[in-house]
């Protein structure tokens, strides 16, 4: 049986960056296929890649295509993925089956971390991680992203966990799992579309070099897992948490009433919030991903 490296397929840009030992930032693809609607998903993906290049690093958007883990997508591949209606949403549990079957799959935070590690990429930018869903005490719906952060050594830059989740339970779980949750530049944990969740972060760091040193220290100590960098959305792009609270509650109630479960929950809630806010959460989502990409590029440069 071939080893994992034989299933990795690098784009020319990423292959050149690897050869030159240039800084690389991994990007996930579920946000493209299941997080944002067409055509904003494609323009977001292109913009985020451009932001990373402008910040002096190389973007590597990751997806499963044609029996390979693609690390870095060409413009055509990115467009195909953004328009695909049949892409699977892959996490740790189904990555191998889908790869073996030659399926088209977008990678979640968990699956992207696995692929980034295989590709030797240490930093990854996304919007918001998955976590403990509201009502998890009945549904048991807890994202595999949390367990992945506990075991795979990649620094993930996100605007915290998505605000559709039960944030106190999500951060309690991360603490239990031993995942460093590091707020960037402020004491409060951000709440995805809003800068302040009302929760205090366990850890705070104020510059990319300090985050890079913490990443290296974790490896030096032989500790498993990554770090979550909770980067607040830029002030001019945020939506106040109080504005969103009733709309999130409404979307959550609709999901329960419609019997939405498992992988469909997060895409359903994000789409409902976009509709209920007439696109405001979509605009904010794009702004926060771009902000995370810029910070991830700075961390990758500090690590290189
Ligand atoms: N960030 C966003 N939008 C998204 C996601 C992240 O701004 O749609 C995706 C990520 O791929 C994350 C997934 O892993 O949502 C969480 O899904 P679930 O709750 O089913 O684990
Ligand atoms: Mn889930």
Tab-separated table of C-alpha atoms and ligand atoms in Angstrom:
chain	number	residue	atom	x	y	z
A	1	UNK	CA	0.000	0.000	0.000
A	2	UNK	CA	1.319	3.422	-0.955
A	3	UNK	CA	1.871	5.913	1.849
A	4	UNK	CA	-0.060	9.113	2.390
A	5	UNK	CA	2.443	11.216	0.469
A	6	UNK	CA	1.509	9.468	-2.767
A	7	UNK	CA	-2.068	10.753	-2.435
A	8	UNK	CA	-0.993	14.370	-2.024
A	9	UNK	CA	-1.102	16.406	-5.219
A	10	UNK	CA	0.461	19.862	-4.991
A	11	UNK	CA	-0.405	22.766	-7.275
A	12	UNK	CA	2.605	24.232	-9.117
A	13	UNK	CA	2.516	27.294	-6.838
A	14	UNK	CA	2.530	25.220	-3.644
A	15	UNK	CA	5.162	22.812	-5.002
A	16	UNK	CA	7.442	25.783	-5.703
A	17	UNK	CA	6.825	27.197	-2.228
A	18	UNK	CA	7.709	23.849	-0.650
A	19	UNK	CA	10.926	23.645	-2.656
A	20	UNK	CA	11.861	27.179	-1.583
A	21	UNK	CA	10.748	26.564	2.041
A	22	UNK	CA	8.525	29.619	1.694
A	23	UNK	CA	5.685	30.205	4.190
A	24	UNK	CA	2.445	28.404	3.277
A	25	UNK	CA	-1.050	28.835	4.716
A	26	UNK	CA	-3.611	26.030	4.374
A	27	UNK	CA	-7.238	26.912	3.605
A	28	UNK	CA	-10.280	24.684	3.938
A	29	UNK	CA	-12.887	24.065	1.259
A	30	UNK	CA	-16.108	23.269	3.162
A	31	UNK	CA	-16.545	26.984	3.677
A	32	UNK	CA	-16.604	27.211	-0.146
A	33	UNK	CA	-19.027	24.341	-0.841
A	34	UNK	CA	-21.246	24.397	2.254
A	35	UNK	CA	-20.575	27.669	4.075
A	36	UNK	CA	-21.194	30.408	1.522
A	37	UNK	CA	-23.520	30.610	-1.495
A	38	UNK	CA	-22.424	30.821	-5.135
A	39	UNK	CA	-20.977	33.142	-6.436
A	40	UNK	CA	-19.761	34.854	-3.249
A	41	UNK	CA	-18.052	31.590	-2.284
A	42	UNK	CA	-15.736	31.803	-5.297
A	43	UNK	CA	-14.932	35.490	-4.903
A	44	UNK	CA	-14.247	34.918	-1.177
A	45	UNK	CA	-11.887	32.024	-1.968
A	46	UNK	CA	-10.041	34.073	-4.592
A	47	UNK	CA	-9.801	37.119	-2.342
A	48	UNK	CA	-8.495	35.124	0.609
A	49	UNK	CA	-5.810	33.574	-1.589
A	50	UNK	CA	-4.841	37.033	-2.860
A	51	UNK	CA	-4.692	38.364	0.720
A	52	UNK	CA	-2.257	35.610	1.689
A	53	UNK	CA	-0.034	36.306	-1.323
A	54	UNK	CA	-0.095	40.034	-0.586
A	55	UNK	CA	1.033	39.237	2.961
A	56	UNK	CA	4.058	37.325	1.681
A	57	UNK	CA	2.893	33.710	1.969
A	58	UNK	CA	1.489	31.085	-0.394
A	59	UNK	CA	-2.136	29.875	-0.080
A	60	UNK	CA	-2.927	26.156	-0.247
A	61	UNK	CA	-6.649	25.500	-0.534
A	62	UNK	CA	-7.245	21.815	0.223
A	63	UNK	CA	-9.873	19.507	-1.274
A	64	UNK	CA	-10.352	15.861	-2.272
A	65	UNK	CA	-10.617	15.470	-6.042
A	66	UNK	CA	-10.161	12.469	-8.316
A	67	UNK	CA	-8.658	10.199	-5.679
A	68	UNK	CA	-6.078	12.753	-4.550
A	69	UNK	CA	-5.751	15.237	-1.733
A	70	UNK	CA	-5.222	18.429	-3.686
A	71	UNK	CA	-3.009	20.881	-1.824
A	72	UNK	CA	-3.375	24.162	-3.655
A	73	UNK	CA	-6.052	24.481	-6.320
A	74	UNK	CA	-5.624	26.009	-9.746
A	75	UNK	CA	-8.103	28.723	-10.736
A	76	UNK	CA	-10.163	26.212	-12.734
A	77	UNK	CA	-10.248	23.685	-9.898
A	78	UNK	CA	-11.332	26.373	-7.442
A	79	UNK	CA	-14.144	27.437	-9.768
A	80	UNK	CA	-15.275	23.812	-10.316
A	81	UNK	CA	-15.390	23.238	-6.576
A	82	UNK	CA	-17.286	26.483	-5.914
A	83	UNK	CA	-19.927	25.480	-8.483
A	84	UNK	CA	-20.161	21.805	-7.534
A	85	UNK	CA	-23.527	20.752	-6.156
A	86	UNK	CA	-22.484	17.255	-5.180
A	87	UNK	CA	-19.329	17.879	-3.139
A	88	UNK	CA	-19.221	15.911	0.110
A	89	UNK	CA	-18.420	17.603	3.419
A	90	UNK	CA	-15.504	15.579	4.728
A	91	UNK	CA	-14.238	15.247	8.258
A	92	UNK	CA	-11.902	12.736	9.972
A	93	UNK	CA	-14.498	9.939	9.797
A	94	UNK	CA	-15.099	9.962	6.049
A	95	UNK	CA	-11.896	11.365	4.533
A	96	UNK	CA	-10.332	7.974	3.743
A	97	UNK	CA	-13.493	6.362	2.334
A	98	UNK	CA	-14.110	9.307	0.022
A	99	UNK	CA	-10.503	9.416	-1.131
A	100	UNK	CA	-10.542	5.663	-1.825
A	101	UNK	CA	-13.741	6.050	-3.859
A	102	UNK	CA	-12.487	8.972	-5.902
A	103	UNK	CA	-15.283	11.217	-4.655
A	104	UNK	CA	-15.366	15.010	-4.812
A	105	UNK	CA	-15.016	16.275	-1.277
A	106	UNK	CA	-14.557	19.535	0.546
A	107	UNK	CA	-12.536	19.415	3.753
A	108	UNK	CA	-13.813	20.746	7.077
A	109	UNK	CA	-11.500	22.187	9.707
A	110	UNK	CA	-10.834	18.670	11.025
A	111	UNK	CA	-10.052	17.146	7.615
A	112	UNK	CA	-8.023	20.175	6.508
A	113	UNK	CA	-5.858	19.895	9.625
A	114	UNK	CA	-5.169	16.231	8.818
A	115	UNK	CA	-4.242	17.056	5.215
A	116	UNK	CA	-2.160	20.104	6.197
A	117	UNK	CA	-0.121	18.004	8.604
A	118	UNK	CA	0.499	15.385	5.905
A	119	UNK	CA	1.646	18.184	3.606
A	120	UNK	CA	3.931	19.692	6.260
A	121	UNK	CA	1.875	22.900	6.558
A	122	UNK	CA	1.719	24.281	10.097
A	123	UNK	CA	-0.768	27.147	9.811
A	124	UNK	CA	-4.344	27.128	8.597
A	125	UNK	CA	-6.907	29.935	8.265
A	126	UNK	CA	-10.685	29.560	8.283
A	127	UNK	CA	-13.789	31.475	9.370
A	128	UNK	CA	-14.957	29.804	12.546
A	129	UNK	CA	-14.401	26.318	13.886
A	130	UNK	CA	-17.219	23.874	14.580
A	131	UNK	CA	-18.030	23.119	18.206
A	132	UNK	CA	-20.744	22.101	20.630
A	133	UNK	CA	-24.165	22.785	19.118
A	134	UNK	CA	-26.982	24.350	21.098
A	135	UNK	CA	-29.100	21.516	22.464
A	136	UNK	CA	-26.121	19.133	22.385
A	137	UNK	CA	-27.272	17.722	25.725
A	138	UNK	CA	-30.074	16.080	23.700
A	139	UNK	CA	-28.573	15.778	20.195
A	140	UNK	CA	-24.951	14.961	21.191
A	141	UNK	CA	-23.926	17.104	18.173
A	142	UNK	CA	-20.333	18.116	18.833
A	143	UNK	CA	-18.056	18.917	15.883
A	144	UNK	CA	-15.107	16.632	15.208
A	145	UNK	CA	-13.092	19.869	14.816
A	146	UNK	CA	-12.604	19.943	18.601
A	147	UNK	CA	-11.048	16.466	18.857
A	148	UNK	CA	-8.859	17.278	15.853
A	149	UNK	CA	-7.461	20.371	17.545
A	150	UNK	CA	-6.578	18.081	20.446
A	151	UNK	CA	-4.515	15.701	18.336
A	152	UNK	CA	-3.153	17.307	15.157
A	153	UNK	CA	-0.309	19.841	15.403
A	154	UNK	CA	-1.595	22.708	13.254
A	155	UNK	CA	-2.186	26.301	14.384
A	156	UNK	CA	-5.722	27.246	13.309
A	157	UNK	CA	-6.631	30.914	12.923
A	158	UNK	CA	-10.392	31.500	13.237
A	159	UNK	CA	-12.738	34.191	14.560
A	160	UNK	CA	-13.432	31.845	17.461
A	161	UNK	CA	-16.176	29.258	17.109
A	162	UNK	CA	-19.253	30.022	15.033
A	163	UNK	CA	-21.822	32.008	17.024
A	164	UNK	CA	-24.595	29.569	16.064
A	165	UNK	CA	-22.996	27.221	18.610
A	166	UNK	CA	-23.149	26.975	22.385
A	167	UNK	CA	-19.966	28.980	22.958
A	168	UNK	CA	-19.530	28.393	26.724
A	169	UNK	CA	-19.795	24.611	26.220
A	170	UNK	CA	-17.469	24.769	23.195
A	171	UNK	CA	-14.724	26.541	25.125
A	172	UNK	CA	-15.171	24.300	28.184
A	173	UNK	CA	-14.713	21.309	25.896
A	174	UNK	CA	-11.565	22.796	24.335
A	175	UNK	CA	-10.145	23.339	27.800
A	176	UNK	CA	-10.919	19.731	28.741
A	177	UNK	CA	-9.208	18.551	25.559
A	178	UNK	CA	-6.104	20.571	26.371
A	179	UNK	CA	-6.353	22.874	23.371
A	180	UNK	CA	-4.772	26.311	23.853
A	181	UNK	CA	-7.409	28.905	22.971
A	182	UNK	CA	-5.516	32.142	22.393
A	183	UNK	CA	-7.341	35.421	21.840
A	184	UNK	CA	-5.433	37.715	19.507
A	185	UNK	CA	-4.964	41.295	20.676
A	186	UNK	CA	-7.772	41.391	23.253
A	187	UNK	CA	-8.878	39.691	26.474
A	188	UNK	CA	-12.322	38.592	25.299
A	189	UNK	CA	-13.033	35.586	23.145
A	190	UNK	CA	-14.537	36.754	19.879
A	191	UNK	CA	-17.875	35.373	18.673
A	192	UNK	CA	-17.402	34.995	14.895
A	193	UNK	CA	-19.566	37.833	13.472
A	194	UNK	CA	-19.026	39.853	16.697
A	195	UNK	CA	-15.844	40.873	18.470
A	196	UNK	CA	-16.896	39.948	21.995
A	197	UNK	CA	-18.591	36.755	23.140
A	198	UNK	CA	-18.831	37.949	26.729
A	199	UNK	CA	-16.402	35.152	27.631
A	200	UNK	CA	-12.822	35.787	28.663
A	201	UNK	CA	-10.107	33.938	26.800
A	202	UNK	CA	-7.835	31.676	28.806
A	203	UNK	CA	-4.822	32.972	26.887
A	204	UNK	CA	-3.943	36.117	24.974
A	205	UNK	CA	-1.095	36.901	22.566
A	206	UNK	CA	-0.569	40.150	20.707
A	207	UNK	CA	1.793	39.382	17.873
A	208	UNK	CA	2.414	36.687	15.236
A	209	UNK	CA	5.954	35.966	16.436
A	210	UNK	CA	4.670	35.077	19.919
A	211	UNK	CA	2.110	32.720	18.370
A	212	UNK	CA	4.859	31.086	16.293
A	213	UNK	CA	7.030	30.612	19.416
A	214	UNK	CA	4.112	29.004	21.267
A	215	UNK	CA	3.571	26.643	18.308
A	216	UNK	CA	7.224	25.595	18.409
A	217	UNK	CA	7.180	25.221	22.196
A	218	UNK	CA	4.221	22.855	22.035
A	219	UNK	CA	6.132	20.633	19.626
A	220	UNK	CA	9.292	20.838	21.730
A	221	UNK	CA	7.353	19.645	24.776
A	222	UNK	CA	5.942	16.733	22.801
A	223	UNK	CA	2.367	17.875	23.381
A	224	UNK	CA	-0.177	16.571	20.914
A	225	UNK	CA	-2.555	18.809	19.073
A	226	UNK	CA	-2.683	22.321	17.719
A	227	UNK	CA	-3.613	25.764	18.902
A	228	UNK	CA	-6.719	27.820	18.228
A	229	UNK	CA	-6.022	31.494	17.547
A	230	UNK	CA	-9.255	33.414	18.136
A	231	UNK	CA	-8.935	36.514	15.974
A	232	UNK	CA	-11.719	39.109	16.332
A	233	UNK	CA	-13.502	40.348	13.212
A	234	UNK	CA	-12.411	43.925	12.286
A	235	UNK	CA	-14.512	46.477	14.193
A	236	UNK	CA	-15.901	48.077	11.037
A	237	UNK	CA	-17.242	44.719	9.835
A	238	UNK	CA	-18.768	43.327	13.024
A	239	UNK	CA	-22.445	42.768	13.748
A	240	UNK	CA	-23.311	43.353	17.417
A	241	UNK	CA	-24.073	40.089	19.247
A	242	UNK	CA	-27.324	41.524	20.604
A	243	UNK	CA	-28.607	42.106	17.049
A	244	UNK	CA	-27.897	38.498	16.114
A	245	UNK	CA	-29.105	36.741	19.276
A	246	UNK	CA	-32.826	36.565	18.410
A	247	UNK	CA	-32.074	35.611	14.796
A	248	UNK	CA	-29.745	32.792	15.832
A	249	UNK	CA	-32.433	31.535	18.223
A	250	UNK	CA	-34.982	31.642	15.409
A	251	UNK	CA	-32.729	29.750	12.983
A	252	UNK	CA	-31.962	27.176	15.676
A	253	UNK	CA	-35.699	26.656	16.361
A	254	UNK	CA	-36.318	26.223	12.625
A	255	UNK	CA	-33.561	23.607	12.411
A	256	UNK	CA	-35.096	21.610	15.252
A	257	UNK	CA	-38.604	21.889	13.782
A	258	UNK	CA	-37.367	20.737	10.358
A	259	UNK	CA	-35.455	17.805	11.841
A	260	UNK	CA	-32.101	19.020	10.481
A	261	UNK	CA	-29.331	16.810	11.873
A	262	UNK	CA	-25.680	15.798	11.605
A	263	UNK	CA	-23.628	17.429	8.821
A	264	UNK	CA	-26.573	19.480	7.591
A	265	UNK	CA	-26.939	21.531	10.784
A	266	UNK	CA	-24.142	24.069	10.307
A	267	UNK	CA	-24.829	24.771	6.585
A	268	UNK	CA	-28.562	25.145	7.366
A	269	UNK	CA	-27.973	27.629	10.191
A	270	UNK	CA	-25.461	29.718	8.210
A	271	UNK	CA	-27.816	29.925	5.222
A	272	UNK	CA	-30.767	30.882	7.430
A	273	UNK	CA	-28.737	33.622	9.136
A	274	UNK	CA	-27.749	35.021	5.736
A	275	UNK	CA	-31.424	35.147	4.756
A	276	UNK	CA	-32.633	36.556	8.079
A	277	UNK	CA	-29.994	39.336	8.017
A	278	UNK	CA	-30.444	40.046	4.289
A	279	UNK	CA	-26.846	39.120	3.620
A	280	UNK	CA	-25.210	40.951	6.522
A	281	UNK	CA	-23.760	37.780	8.090
A	282	UNK	CA	-22.417	36.734	4.689
A	283	UNK	CA	-20.605	40.058	4.277
A	284	UNK	CA	-19.222	39.800	7.812
A	285	UNK	CA	-18.172	36.175	7.238
A	286	UNK	CA	-16.098	37.183	4.218
A	287	UNK	CA	-14.462	40.054	6.137
A	288	UNK	CA	-13.486	37.829	9.059
A	289	UNK	CA	-12.026	35.063	6.876
A	290	UNK	CA	-9.861	37.609	5.064
A	291	UNK	CA	-8.717	39.024	8.392
A	292	UNK	CA	-7.823	35.508	9.575
A	293	UNK	CA	-5.922	34.818	6.353
A	294	UNK	CA	-3.750	37.907	6.869
A	295	UNK	CA	-2.887	36.906	10.441
A	296	UNK	CA	-2.199	33.307	9.386
A	297	UNK	CA	0.209	34.559	6.715
A	298	UNK	CA	2.074	36.598	9.322
A	299	UNK	CA	2.306	33.549	11.623
A	300	UNK	CA	3.521	31.361	8.736
A	301	UNK	CA	6.207	33.943	7.967
A	302	UNK	CA	7.289	33.993	11.604
A	303	UNK	CA	7.542	30.185	11.549
A	304	UNK	CA	9.500	30.044	8.273
B	1	LIG	N1	-15.998	28.663	8.836
B	1	LIG	C1	-16.925	29.416	8.163
B	1	LIG	N2	-17.913	28.739	7.501
B	1	LIG	C2	-18.000	27.361	7.491
B	1	LIG	C3	-17.023	26.580	8.202
B	1	LIG	C4	-16.046	27.299	8.855
B	1	LIG	O1	-16.850	30.650	8.166
B	1	LIG	O2	-18.924	26.796	6.881
B	1	LIG	C5	-17.127	25.051	8.195
B	1	LIG	C6	-15.798	24.404	8.577
B	1	LIG	O3	-15.453	23.491	7.544
B	1	LIG	C7	-16.091	23.664	9.871
B	1	LIG	C8	-17.509	23.276	9.641
B	1	LIG	O4	-15.219	22.576	10.078
B	1	LIG	O5	-18.061	24.493	9.133
B	1	LIG	C9	-18.184	22.796	10.913
B	1	LIG	O6	-19.129	21.816	10.589
B	1	LIG	P1	-19.748	20.864	11.712
B	1	LIG	O7	-20.391	21.798	12.692
B	1	LIG	O8	-20.732	19.990	10.980
B	1	LIG	O9	-18.615	20.066	12.300
B	2	LIG	MN1	-22.056	17.952	13.863
